[in-house]
Amino acid sequence: MQVPVLYNQRIVDLTMQQHGNVEYMFDVALAVGRGITDNDIEAGLVFEIPAVDNTAPERSISAVLRKFNNRPASADNGLNIIAPPGGIGYMEVGRNFIVS
């Protein structure tokens, strides 16, 4: 089936969206010619995702995602800001921990 890629979607997102189980992630990656860790998949591309014979309970996950038109997109967009370490474990007496 043909599936358009949305902004910030990765192979794992497409796999969960279509099959409801990450077990098929390698099959999807091989079919679309991408790596499972690729974060730079261009939005708007249309991939041919292989169909699988999946009647397991996980299939209901993809059914729920479709019902609510929810399409997972978990790629890092570069906007995540990592705070510098801080707190008691990183304080130094006389420098940033003042004892009065």
mmCIF file of N, CA and C in Angstrom:
data_model
loop_
_atom_site.group_PDB
_atom_site.id
_atom_site.type_symbol
_atom_site.label_atom_id
_atom_site.label_comp_id
_atom_site.label_asym_id
_atom_site.label_seq_id
_atom_site.Cartn_x
_atom_site.Cartn_y
_atom_site.Cartn_z
ATOM 1 N N MET A 1 0.828 -1.171 0.000
ATOM 2 C CA MET A 1 0.000 0.000 0.000
ATOM 3 C C MET A 1 0.875 1.239 0.000
ATOM 4 N N GLN A 2 0.435 2.272 -0.653
ATOM 5 C CA GLN A 2 1.202 3.504 -0.731
ATOM 6 C C GLN A 2 0.874 4.396 0.457
ATOM 7 N N VAL A 3 1.937 4.856 1.123
ATOM 8 C CA VAL A 3 1.783 5.651 2.341
ATOM 9 C C VAL A 3 2.620 6.918 2.212
ATOM 10 N N PRO A 4 1.985 8.097 2.340
ATOM 11 C CA PRO A 4 2.761 9.335 2.310
ATOM 12 C C PRO A 4 3.473 9.556 3.640
ATOM 13 N N VAL A 5 4.696 10.052 3.561
ATOM 14 C CA VAL A 5 5.483 10.330 4.763
ATOM 15 C C VAL A 5 5.140 11.734 5.251
ATOM 16 N N LEU A 6 4.873 11.848 6.538
ATOM 17 C CA LEU A 6 4.589 13.143 7.146
ATOM 18 C C LEU A 6 5.844 13.705 7.800
ATOM 19 N N TYR A 7 5.795 14.972 8.161
ATOM 20 C CA TYR A 7 6.923 15.641 8.803
ATOM 21 C C TYR A 7 7.322 14.902 10.077
ATOM 22 N N ASN A 8 8.602 14.652 10.246
ATOM 23 C CA ASN A 8 9.200 13.995 11.415
ATOM 24 C C ASN A 8 8.856 12.513 11.547
ATOM 25 N N GLN A 9 8.357 11.876 10.509
ATOM 26 C CA GLN A 9 8.109 10.443 10.596
ATOM 27 C C GLN A 9 9.382 9.680 10.275
ATOM 28 N N ARG A 10 9.551 8.572 10.984
ATOM 29 C CA ARG A 10 10.663 7.657 10.759
ATOM 30 C C ARG A 10 10.094 6.303 10.362
ATOM 31 N N ILE A 11 10.980 5.377 10.082
ATOM 32 C CA ILE A 11 10.549 4.035 9.678
ATOM 33 C C ILE A 11 9.710 3.380 10.778
ATOM 34 N N VAL A 12 10.115 3.548 12.024
ATOM 35 C CA VAL A 12 9.358 2.944 13.125
ATOM 36 C C VAL A 12 7.948 3.529 13.197
ATOM 37 N N ASP A 13 7.797 4.816 12.905
ATOM 38 C CA ASP A 13 6.473 5.441 12.918
ATOM 39 C C ASP A 13 5.589 4.876 11.812
ATOM 40 N N LEU A 14 6.159 4.748 10.616
ATOM 41 C CA LEU A 14 5.397 4.192 9.498
ATOM 42 C C LEU A 14 4.993 2.748 9.764
ATOM 43 N N THR A 15 5.893 1.994 10.385
ATOM 44 C CA THR A 15 5.599 0.596 10.702
ATOM 45 C C THR A 15 4.463 0.497 11.713
ATOM 46 N N MET A 16 4.522 1.299 12.765
ATOM 47 C CA MET A 16 3.446 1.280 13.769
ATOM 48 C C MET A 16 2.128 1.745 13.164
ATOM 49 N N GLN A 17 2.199 2.746 12.317
ATOM 50 C CA GLN A 17 1.002 3.287 11.679
ATOM 51 C C GLN A 17 0.314 2.240 10.810
ATOM 52 N N GLN A 18 1.091 1.474 10.064
ATOM 53 C CA GLN A 18 0.516 0.526 9.119
ATOM 54 C C GLN A 18 0.283 -0.866 9.695
ATOM 55 N N HIS A 19 1.197 -1.317 10.581
ATOM 56 C CA HIS A 19 1.120 -2.698 11.044
ATOM 57 C C HIS A 19 0.870 -2.848 12.538
ATOM 58 N N GLY A 20 1.074 -1.784 13.324
ATOM 59 C CA GLY A 20 0.813 -1.848 14.756
ATOM 60 C C GLY A 20 1.833 -2.638 15.544
ATOM 61 N N ASN A 21 2.968 -2.957 14.928
ATOM 62 C CA ASN A 21 3.964 -3.787 15.595
ATOM 63 C C ASN A 21 5.335 -3.496 14.988
ATOM 64 N N VAL A 22 6.315 -3.211 15.833
ATOM 65 C CA VAL A 22 7.657 -2.904 15.323
ATOM 66 C C VAL A 22 8.362 -4.137 14.767
ATOM 67 N N GLU A 23 7.766 -5.287 14.935
ATOM 68 C CA GLU A 23 8.350 -6.530 14.420
ATOM 69 C C GLU A 23 8.594 -6.452 12.908
ATOM 70 N N TYR A 24 7.808 -5.660 12.206
ATOM 71 C CA TYR A 24 7.904 -5.569 10.750
ATOM 72 C C TYR A 24 8.779 -4.405 10.285
ATOM 73 N N MET A 25 9.463 -3.749 11.217
ATOM 74 C CA MET A 25 10.244 -2.559 10.892
ATOM 75 C C MET A 25 11.346 -2.846 9.865
ATOM 76 N N PHE A 26 12.035 -3.958 9.993
ATOM 77 C CA PHE A 26 13.106 -4.280 9.049
ATOM 78 C C PHE A 26 12.545 -4.545 7.654
ATOM 79 N N ASP A 27 11.390 -5.194 7.575
ATOM 80 C CA ASP A 27 10.757 -5.434 6.277
ATOM 81 C C ASP A 27 10.405 -4.116 5.593
ATOM 82 N N VAL A 28 9.853 -3.186 6.369
ATOM 83 C CA VAL A 28 9.485 -1.879 5.821
ATOM 84 C C VAL A 28 10.736 -1.125 5.378
ATOM 85 N N ALA A 29 11.776 -1.134 6.206
ATOM 86 C CA ALA A 29 13.016 -0.424 5.876
ATOM 87 C C ALA A 29 13.634 -0.962 4.582
ATOM 88 N N LEU A 30 13.661 -2.275 4.431
ATOM 89 C CA LEU A 30 14.204 -2.871 3.208
ATOM 90 C C LEU A 30 13.359 -2.506 1.993
ATOM 91 N N ALA A 31 12.044 -2.522 2.158
ATOM 92 C CA ALA A 31 11.151 -2.244 1.034
ATOM 93 C C ALA A 31 11.278 -0.809 0.532
ATOM 94 N N VAL A 32 11.520 0.128 1.439
ATOM 95 C CA VAL A 32 11.594 1.539 1.033
ATOM 96 C C VAL A 32 13.029 2.016 0.840
ATOM 97 N N GLY A 33 14.002 1.143 1.101
ATOM 98 C CA GLY A 33 15.398 1.488 0.876
ATOM 99 C C GLY A 33 15.964 2.488 1.860
ATOM 100 N N ARG A 34 15.517 2.427 3.090
ATOM 101 C CA ARG A 34 15.996 3.329 4.139
ATOM 102 C C ARG A 34 16.476 2.522 5.329
ATOM 103 N N GLY A 35 17.262 3.184 6.184
ATOM 104 C CA GLY A 35 17.714 2.560 7.416
ATOM 105 C C GLY A 35 16.698 2.779 8.527
ATOM 106 N N ILE A 36 16.721 1.907 9.515
ATOM 107 C CA ILE A 36 15.738 2.030 10.594
ATOM 108 C C ILE A 36 16.002 3.235 11.485
ATOM 109 N N THR A 37 17.182 3.824 11.401
ATOM 110 C CA THR A 37 17.489 4.990 12.232
ATOM 111 C C THR A 37 17.518 6.294 11.442
ATOM 112 N N ASP A 38 17.123 6.272 10.187
ATOM 113 C CA ASP A 38 17.133 7.500 9.382
ATOM 114 C C ASP A 38 16.148 8.520 9.939
ATOM 115 N N ASN A 39 16.651 9.710 10.248
ATOM 116 C CA ASN A 39 15.803 10.796 10.738
ATOM 117 C C ASN A 39 15.523 11.828 9.656
ATOM 118 N N ASP A 40 16.143 11.672 8.499
ATOM 119 C CA ASP A 40 16.054 12.708 7.473
ATOM 120 C C ASP A 40 15.150 12.314 6.307
ATOM 121 N N ILE A 41 14.080 11.599 6.595
ATOM 122 C CA ILE A 41 13.157 11.206 5.538
ATOM 123 C C ILE A 41 12.303 12.424 5.187
ATOM 124 N N GLU A 42 12.308 12.775 3.931
ATOM 125 C CA GLU A 42 11.625 13.984 3.478
ATOM 126 C C GLU A 42 10.110 13.805 3.512
ATOM 127 N N ALA A 43 9.434 14.763 4.123
ATOM 128 C CA ALA A 43 7.972 14.739 4.159
ATOM 129 C C ALA A 43 7.434 14.875 2.738
ATOM 130 N N GLY A 44 6.366 14.176 2.455
ATOM 131 C CA GLY A 44 5.755 14.233 1.134
ATOM 132 C C GLY A 44 6.111 13.060 0.240
ATOM 133 N N LEU A 45 7.187 12.344 0.577
ATOM 134 C CA LEU A 45 7.519 11.146 -0.192
ATOM 135 C C LEU A 45 6.407 10.120 -0.011
ATOM 136 N N VAL A 46 6.214 9.298 -1.001
ATOM 137 C CA VAL A 46 5.220 8.231 -0.910
ATOM 138 C C VAL A 46 5.962 6.907 -0.994
ATOM 139 N N PHE A 47 5.834 6.110 0.062
ATOM 140 C CA PHE A 47 6.504 4.816 0.117
ATOM 141 C C PHE A 47 5.498 3.701 -0.118
ATOM 142 N N GLU A 48 5.968 2.660 -0.775
ATOM 143 C CA GLU A 48 5.177 1.442 -0.945
ATOM 144 C C GLU A 48 5.504 0.538 0.242
ATOM 145 N N ILE A 49 4.592 0.473 1.202
ATOM 146 C CA ILE A 49 4.783 -0.326 2.412
ATOM 147 C C ILE A 49 4.233 -1.723 2.147
ATOM 148 N N PRO A 50 5.041 -2.767 2.376
ATOM 149 C CA PRO A 50 4.559 -4.121 2.109
ATOM 150 C C PRO A 50 3.442 -4.518 3.072
ATOM 151 N N ALA A 51 2.461 -5.206 2.537
ATOM 152 C CA ALA A 51 1.377 -5.724 3.371
ATOM 153 C C ALA A 51 1.867 -6.966 4.094
ATOM 154 N N VAL A 52 1.339 -7.201 5.273
ATOM 155 C CA VAL A 52 1.689 -8.396 6.037
ATOM 156 C C VAL A 52 0.413 -9.091 6.472
ATOM 157 N N ASP A 53 0.518 -10.375 6.704
ATOM 158 C CA ASP A 53 -0.617 -11.141 7.210
ATOM 159 C C ASP A 53 -0.545 -11.101 8.725
ATOM 160 N N ASN A 54 -1.145 -10.083 9.304
ATOM 161 C CA ASN A 54 -1.049 -9.878 10.743
ATOM 162 C C ASN A 54 -2.442 -9.846 11.349
ATOM 163 N N THR A 55 -2.789 -10.905 12.057
ATOM 164 C CA THR A 55 -4.073 -10.942 12.753
ATOM 165 C C THR A 55 -3.868 -10.894 14.258
ATOM 166 N N ALA A 56 -2.644 -10.579 14.668
ATOM 167 C CA ALA A 56 -2.320 -10.506 16.096
ATOM 168 C C ALA A 56 -3.031 -9.317 16.741
ATOM 169 N N PRO A 57 -3.123 -9.327 18.081
ATOM 170 C CA PRO A 57 -3.771 -8.206 18.779
ATOM 171 C C PRO A 57 -3.125 -6.856 18.482
ATOM 172 N N GLU A 58 -1.837 -6.843 18.132
ATOM 173 C CA GLU A 58 -1.163 -5.587 17.836
ATOM 174 C C GLU A 58 -1.784 -4.880 16.638
ATOM 175 N N ARG A 59 -2.442 -5.644 15.789
ATOM 176 C CA ARG A 59 -3.087 -5.058 14.609
ATOM 177 C C ARG A 59 -4.110 -4.011 15.037
ATOM 178 N N SER A 60 -4.688 -4.193 16.219
ATOM 179 C CA SER A 60 -5.676 -3.234 16.707
ATOM 180 C C SER A 60 -5.046 -1.871 16.974
ATOM 181 N N ILE A 61 -3.737 -1.839 17.247
ATOM 182 C CA ILE A 61 -3.054 -0.561 17.465
ATOM 183 C C ILE A 61 -3.129 0.281 16.203
ATOM 184 N N SER A 62 -2.817 -0.319 15.063
ATOM 185 C CA SER A 62 -2.883 0.447 13.820
ATOM 186 C C SER A 62 -4.325 0.818 13.485
ATOM 187 N N ALA A 63 -5.294 -0.017 13.868
ATOM 188 C CA ALA A 63 -6.703 0.309 13.639
ATOM 189 C C ALA A 63 -7.124 1.529 14.454
ATOM 190 N N VAL A 64 -6.673 1.604 15.699
ATOM 191 C CA VAL A 64 -6.989 2.762 16.546
ATOM 192 C C VAL A 64 -6.323 4.014 15.988
ATOM 193 N N LEU A 65 -5.080 3.892 15.546
ATOM 194 C CA LEU A 65 -4.391 5.043 14.966
ATOM 195 C C LEU A 65 -5.143 5.566 13.747
ATOM 196 N N ARG A 66 -5.637 4.650 12.908
ATOM 197 C CA ARG A 66 -6.395 5.065 11.725
ATOM 198 C C ARG A 66 -7.733 5.689 12.108
ATOM 199 N N LYS A 67 -8.399 5.101 13.088
ATOM 200 C CA LYS A 67 -9.721 5.585 13.508
ATOM 201 C C LYS A 67 -9.666 7.049 13.939
ATOM 202 N N PHE A 68 -8.629 7.401 14.676
ATOM 203 C CA PHE A 68 -8.505 8.764 15.177
ATOM 204 C C PHE A 68 -7.586 9.623 14.301
ATOM 205 N N ASN A 69 -7.249 9.108 13.108
ATOM 206 C CA ASN A 69 -6.375 9.810 12.168
ATOM 207 C C ASN A 69 -5.083 10.266 12.845
ATOM 208 N N ASN A 70 -4.526 9.390 13.655
ATOM 209 C CA ASN A 70 -3.297 9.677 14.386
ATOM 210 C C ASN A 70 -2.138 9.031 13.643
ATOM 211 N N ARG A 71 -1.160 9.831 13.280
ATOM 212 C CA ARG A 71 0.010 9.311 12.579
ATOM 213 C C ARG A 71 1.247 9.665 13.379
ATOM 214 N N PRO A 72 1.881 8.671 14.001
ATOM 215 C CA PRO A 72 3.041 8.942 14.848
ATOM 216 C C PRO A 72 4.189 9.575 14.065
ATOM 217 N N ALA A 73 4.878 10.498 14.722
ATOM 218 C CA ALA A 73 6.048 11.159 14.139
ATOM 219 C C ALA A 73 7.019 11.455 15.269
ATOM 220 N N SER A 74 8.036 10.617 15.403
ATOM 221 C CA SER A 74 8.906 10.703 16.579
ATOM 222 C C SER A 74 10.338 11.130 16.280
ATOM 223 N N ALA A 75 10.613 11.598 15.072
ATOM 224 C CA ALA A 75 11.984 12.001 14.751
ATOM 225 C C ALA A 75 12.358 13.268 15.514
ATOM 226 N N ASP A 76 13.623 13.399 15.818
ATOM 227 C CA ASP A 76 14.120 14.585 16.510
ATOM 228 C C ASP A 76 14.162 15.745 15.530
ATOM 229 N N ASN A 77 13.528 16.838 15.893
ATOM 230 C CA ASN A 77 13.494 17.995 15.004
ATOM 231 C C ASN A 77 14.597 19.002 15.298
ATOM 232 N N GLY A 78 15.490 18.679 16.220
ATOM 233 C CA GLY A 78 16.596 19.563 16.547
ATOM 234 C C GLY A 78 16.233 20.696 17.483
ATOM 235 N N LEU A 79 14.993 20.741 17.917
ATOM 236 C CA LEU A 79 14.552 21.811 18.805
ATOM 237 C C LEU A 79 14.610 21.422 20.273
ATOM 238 N N ASN A 80 14.976 20.187 20.541
ATOM 239 C CA ASN A 80 15.080 19.750 21.933
ATOM 240 C C ASN A 80 16.302 20.396 22.566
ATOM 241 N N ILE A 81 16.079 21.096 23.648
ATOM 242 C CA ILE A 81 17.164 21.783 24.336
ATOM 243 C C ILE A 81 17.518 20.987 25.581
ATOM 244 N N ILE A 82 18.775 20.639 25.695
ATOM 245 C CA ILE A 82 19.231 19.881 26.854
ATOM 246 C C ILE A 82 19.786 20.862 27.868
ATOM 247 N N ALA A 83 19.189 20.857 29.041
ATOM 248 C CA ALA A 83 19.625 21.766 30.099
ATOM 249 C C ALA A 83 20.976 21.319 30.633
ATOM 250 N N PRO A 84 21.820 22.266 30.993
ATOM 251 C CA PRO A 84 23.112 21.889 31.576
ATOM 252 C C PRO A 84 22.898 21.197 32.917
ATOM 253 N N PRO A 85 23.807 20.294 33.289
ATOM 254 C CA PRO A 85 23.647 19.590 34.554
ATOM 255 C C PRO A 85 23.593 20.573 35.716
ATOM 256 N N GLY A 86 22.798 20.245 36.693
ATOM 257 C CA GLY A 86 22.681 21.106 37.865
ATOM 258 C C GLY A 86 22.085 20.337 39.017
ATOM 259 N N GLY A 87 21.927 20.992 40.123
ATOM 260 C CA GLY A 87 21.356 20.355 41.294
ATOM 261 C C GLY A 87 22.427 20.008 42.299
ATOM 262 N N ILE A 88 22.002 19.386 43.367
ATOM 263 C CA ILE A 88 22.908 19.095 44.475
ATOM 264 C C ILE A 88 24.081 18.228 44.038
ATOM 265 N N GLY A 89 23.867 17.278 43.182
ATOM 266 C CA GLY A 89 24.938 16.391 42.746
ATOM 267 C C GLY A 89 26.039 17.087 41.961
ATOM 268 N N TYR A 90 25.778 18.279 41.461
ATOM 269 C CA TYR A 90 26.765 18.991 40.655
ATOM 270 C C TYR A 90 27.282 20.270 41.323
ATOM 271 N N MET A 91 26.810 20.554 42.518
ATOM 272 C CA MET A 91 27.225 21.785 43.200
ATOM 273 C C MET A 91 28.590 21.624 43.845
ATOM 274 N N GLU A 92 29.334 22.721 43.902
ATOM 275 C CA GLU A 92 30.645 22.743 44.540
ATOM 276 C C GLU A 92 30.631 23.794 45.641
ATOM 277 N N VAL A 93 31.109 23.414 46.815
ATOM 278 C CA VAL A 93 31.167 24.349 47.935
ATOM 279 C C VAL A 93 32.100 25.498 47.573
ATOM 280 N N GLY A 94 31.647 26.718 47.809
ATOM 281 C CA GLY A 94 32.447 27.900 47.525
ATOM 282 C C GLY A 94 32.331 28.393 46.100
ATOM 283 N N ARG A 95 31.752 27.607 45.240
ATOM 284 C CA ARG A 95 31.608 28.040 43.846
ATOM 285 C C ARG A 95 30.152 28.369 43.529
ATOM 286 N N ASN A 96 29.294 27.369 43.550
ATOM 287 C CA ASN A 96 27.882 27.622 43.306
ATOM 288 C C ASN A 96 27.004 27.111 44.447
ATOM 289 N N PHE A 97 27.621 26.677 45.515
ATOM 290 C CA PHE A 97 26.908 26.267 46.725
ATOM 291 C C PHE A 97 27.542 27.029 47.876
ATOM 292 N N ILE A 98 26.858 28.032 48.336
ATOM 293 C CA ILE A 98 27.394 28.916 49.364
ATOM 294 C C ILE A 98 26.920 28.453 50.735
ATOM 295 N N VAL A 99 27.863 28.227 51.628
ATOM 296 C CA VAL A 99 27.550 27.848 53.007
ATOM 297 C C VAL A 99 27.656 29.104 53.860
ATOM 298 N N SER A 100 26.572 29.440 54.553
ATOM 299 C CA SER A 100 26.582 30.648 55.394
ATOM 300 C C SER A 100 26.730 30.276 56.843
#
